[in-house]
Structure formats: C-alpha cells, structure tokens
Amino acid sequence: LFGVARALVPGVVGVVLLTFGVGLGMGILGAVMPIAVKERFAHRPAFGTGVYSLGINLGAAGAAAAAVPLANATWGWRGTFTVISALTAAIVVVWLVLSRDEPAHRPTELRPPRLPWRSGTAWQMTAVFCLMAIVYYGYNAWLPDAFQERGWSESSAGALVSVSAICALPTTIGVPYLADRMWSRRAYFVVLFGITTLAMVGFAALPGGAWAWAVLIGLAVGGLFPMLMTLPLDVSDRPADVGAVAGMMLGVGYTLASVAPFALGAIRDATGSYAASLWVLVGGAGLLLAV
C-alpha cells in the first residue's frame, strides 16, 4: 500500500516520507521470519533461513533488472514503483494460502521477552549486522550512479546491481546448507567478509573489472545475509527469545545503517566525485572483517 502510494504522491518529500511505511513492513517481517524458522526448522536453522533469503534475492534480482525497462515502458520511475508494488500484493494471497492451517499462537507469558540490551553477544551481532547493512545499502544506493559518472549507460550501470543479486542466489542456499553440516559460523563469515572487502577495493581502485567485482560481491552477500539471520537462532532456545534478539539486531542495525546512503551522497556532493564514497565503503568492509 505504501509502495503504490509512493508512486502516486507528488513531490520528493512525499516519496521519502512514504518510504518509511515500506520500511515498517519490511522491519516487522524481518523480525518475524526468524521466529517462523525456529518453529519449523529448529534442526536446520541455517538452511531454513537460506530458503527465505533465496526468495528475497530472487525478488531483488528481478526488481533491479526490470527497473529501467519498466521506467522506459511506462511513465518513468513512478511506473516502476507502481508495477513492482502492485506485484507484491500477490504475496498477501500466497501467504494466506500457505498459512491457512496455521494454529493460533497464544502467548505463554504475560509479558513479551525483553530485548537483550545487556548481552555482549547480542551487541556484537548488532555491530556486525550494522556494518554489513552499511556496505550493502551503500553500494546498492550509489554504485549505478558511480558508474554512470564514469561514462556507463543507465541500463549497464543498473545491471551491475542485478548481476550481483543474481550471483547471490546459489550461495544464499548453498552456504547455509553447508553451515549446518561443517565448520563454524566464524569460518564462513571470515571468508565471505574477506571476499566483500576485495570486491569493494576492486570497485574503487579497478573499475575496469566491475563485472567481476559484481559477481564476487553477489556471491559473498548471498551467503552473508542468511548466515547473519541465523545467529539469533543460534543464541536463543525459545522462538520468542529469537524474536527479541532479531528485533534488537535488526532495529539498532538498520537504524544506524540508514545514515549510510545519505552520508555517502553527502560525501559525493562535497568532493564532486563518487570516488571518495566508494573508498568509505572499502573502509566499512575492512572494519566488518576486523569485527
């Protein structure tokens, strides 16, 4: 509903304000899905998380690939917003069908679980998620513009993000599948964060290899998101506690990371080039690996 309204409202202010409604829905879903995984796939938490993460990446890849063609075929960016937002309405129907036999959930306690503000582990998870979101939303927001600045066409620059989303598909399900069977979570994170850092250095320093860097960042991010969303399941036994940890990780992480696209745009305005913004993302990826 907010997505369709955003496509119709006049003026930039209305578009930005209505985007908060889109984020509200995504935030609720982000905290609820780990609970659903804990209830249904407690024996295979990483794989269960990978399944819905695969759906997210399929949608992201399709939306990124279709954005410019839809704008050209309809009435500009408003047409793209309208079509994609209307398509998401189909999810409501599908979810109602899939959950028609879902039993009623009755709270077992009078109060919901408290957010784990005093847990050092929860804060570490929040820091990792925040840095990951800064890098991810930073390059998704500005990478096409940075390469248009370097002389690329709109379609080619937008295709960089689409390629990364497509390359995320195999690792979205493959890495969680392996993570339930071998090695520690930490080992996977070190490898994937290392690849992320390498790809961001490539975008900043060697733009001629942009397609290769898009493939690498896609493979890394594809495995990272489901692995990050598995962490609340690893540290909590009850579904309600999983929701509390996920809520803190997502809530604090997204709130802090939301500054990143604005800050990167401000850096570009101040310097006259996206080069400095890309190097800031390199620093963010390096800090992520260190944490």
XYZ file of N, CA, C and O in Angstrom, residues 35 39 59 61-62 71 100 115 119 139-140 145 150 156 168 187 194-195 201 211 225 239 259 265 276 284 287:
108
model
N 11.577 -16.184 13.730
C 10.699 -16.919 14.650
C 10.048 -18.089 13.911
O 9.964 -19.210 14.422
N 10.420 -22.150 14.695
C 9.282 -23.032 14.939
C 9.257 -24.215 13.970
O 8.870 -25.321 14.341
N 13.687 -11.777 -5.653
C 12.938 -10.543 -5.845
C 13.835 -9.357 -6.137
O 13.537 -8.522 -7.010
N 16.861 -9.388 -7.475
C 17.440 -9.510 -8.809
C 16.433 -9.117 -9.883
O 16.751 -8.382 -10.830
N 15.201 -9.601 -9.722
C 14.174 -9.264 -10.709
C 13.848 -7.786 -10.736
O 13.703 -7.184 -11.808
N 10.609 1.535 -16.363
C 10.513 3.003 -16.427
C 10.381 3.469 -17.870
O 9.596 4.387 -18.174
N -3.021 -21.168 5.826
C -4.432 -21.386 6.153
C -4.624 -22.390 7.290
O -5.626 -22.362 7.990
N 14.244 -7.075 25.192
C 15.380 -7.014 24.284
C 16.668 -7.179 25.093
O 16.792 -6.625 26.188
N 23.421 -7.930 26.860
C 24.155 -9.074 26.319
C 25.276 -8.609 25.391
O 25.019 -7.975 24.356
N 26.387 0.371 -1.359
C 26.707 0.128 -2.775
C 25.448 -0.060 -3.622
O 25.426 0.288 -4.801
N 24.369 -0.571 -3.035
C 23.124 -0.665 -3.799
C 22.572 0.715 -4.147
O 21.995 0.908 -5.213
N 25.055 4.959 -9.921
C 25.365 6.368 -10.169
C 26.869 6.583 -10.326
O 27.317 7.394 -11.144
N 31.228 7.477 -14.436
C 32.405 7.009 -15.175
C 32.110 6.763 -16.646
O 32.950 6.226 -17.369
N 23.358 -0.287 -18.237
C 24.552 -1.061 -17.876
C 24.908 -0.870 -16.410
O 25.251 -1.832 -15.703
N 24.079 -13.878 -6.148
C 23.828 -14.195 -4.740
C 22.958 -15.431 -4.573
O 22.941 -16.043 -3.497
N 34.109 -19.207 10.589
C 34.910 -19.507 9.402
C 34.232 -18.981 8.135
O 34.875 -18.379 7.263
N 35.922 -11.342 3.762
C 37.145 -11.107 3.003
C 36.847 -10.877 1.535
O 37.414 -9.965 0.898
N 35.948 -11.681 0.958
C 35.556 -11.508 -0.441
C 34.860 -10.160 -0.634
O 35.082 -9.461 -1.637
N 37.242 -3.035 -2.805
C 38.518 -2.452 -3.264
C 38.545 -2.418 -4.786
O 38.993 -1.445 -5.402
N 32.435 -5.936 -13.658
C 31.561 -7.110 -13.752
C 32.063 -8.235 -12.848
O 31.271 -8.932 -12.214
N 23.832 -12.787 4.260
C 22.553 -12.411 4.858
C 21.897 -13.577 5.589
O 21.512 -13.429 6.763
N 11.412 -19.576 20.584
C 11.091 -18.703 19.461
C 10.913 -17.237 19.868
O 11.346 -16.335 19.146
N 21.776 5.780 7.939
C 22.506 7.027 7.695
C 23.454 6.888 6.501
O 23.819 7.872 5.858
N 26.071 10.020 -0.128
C 25.661 11.044 -1.087
C 26.217 12.410 -0.731
O 26.632 13.184 -1.604
N 35.475 9.057 -3.459
C 35.628 9.063 -2.004
C 34.552 8.209 -1.336
O 34.825 7.503 -0.351
N 34.458 0.492 5.379
C 33.404 -0.206 6.100
C 33.534 -1.717 5.985
O 33.354 -2.454 6.952
N 36.470 -2.870 8.141
C 36.100 -2.859 9.560
C 35.197 -4.047 9.885
O 35.316 -4.669 10.950
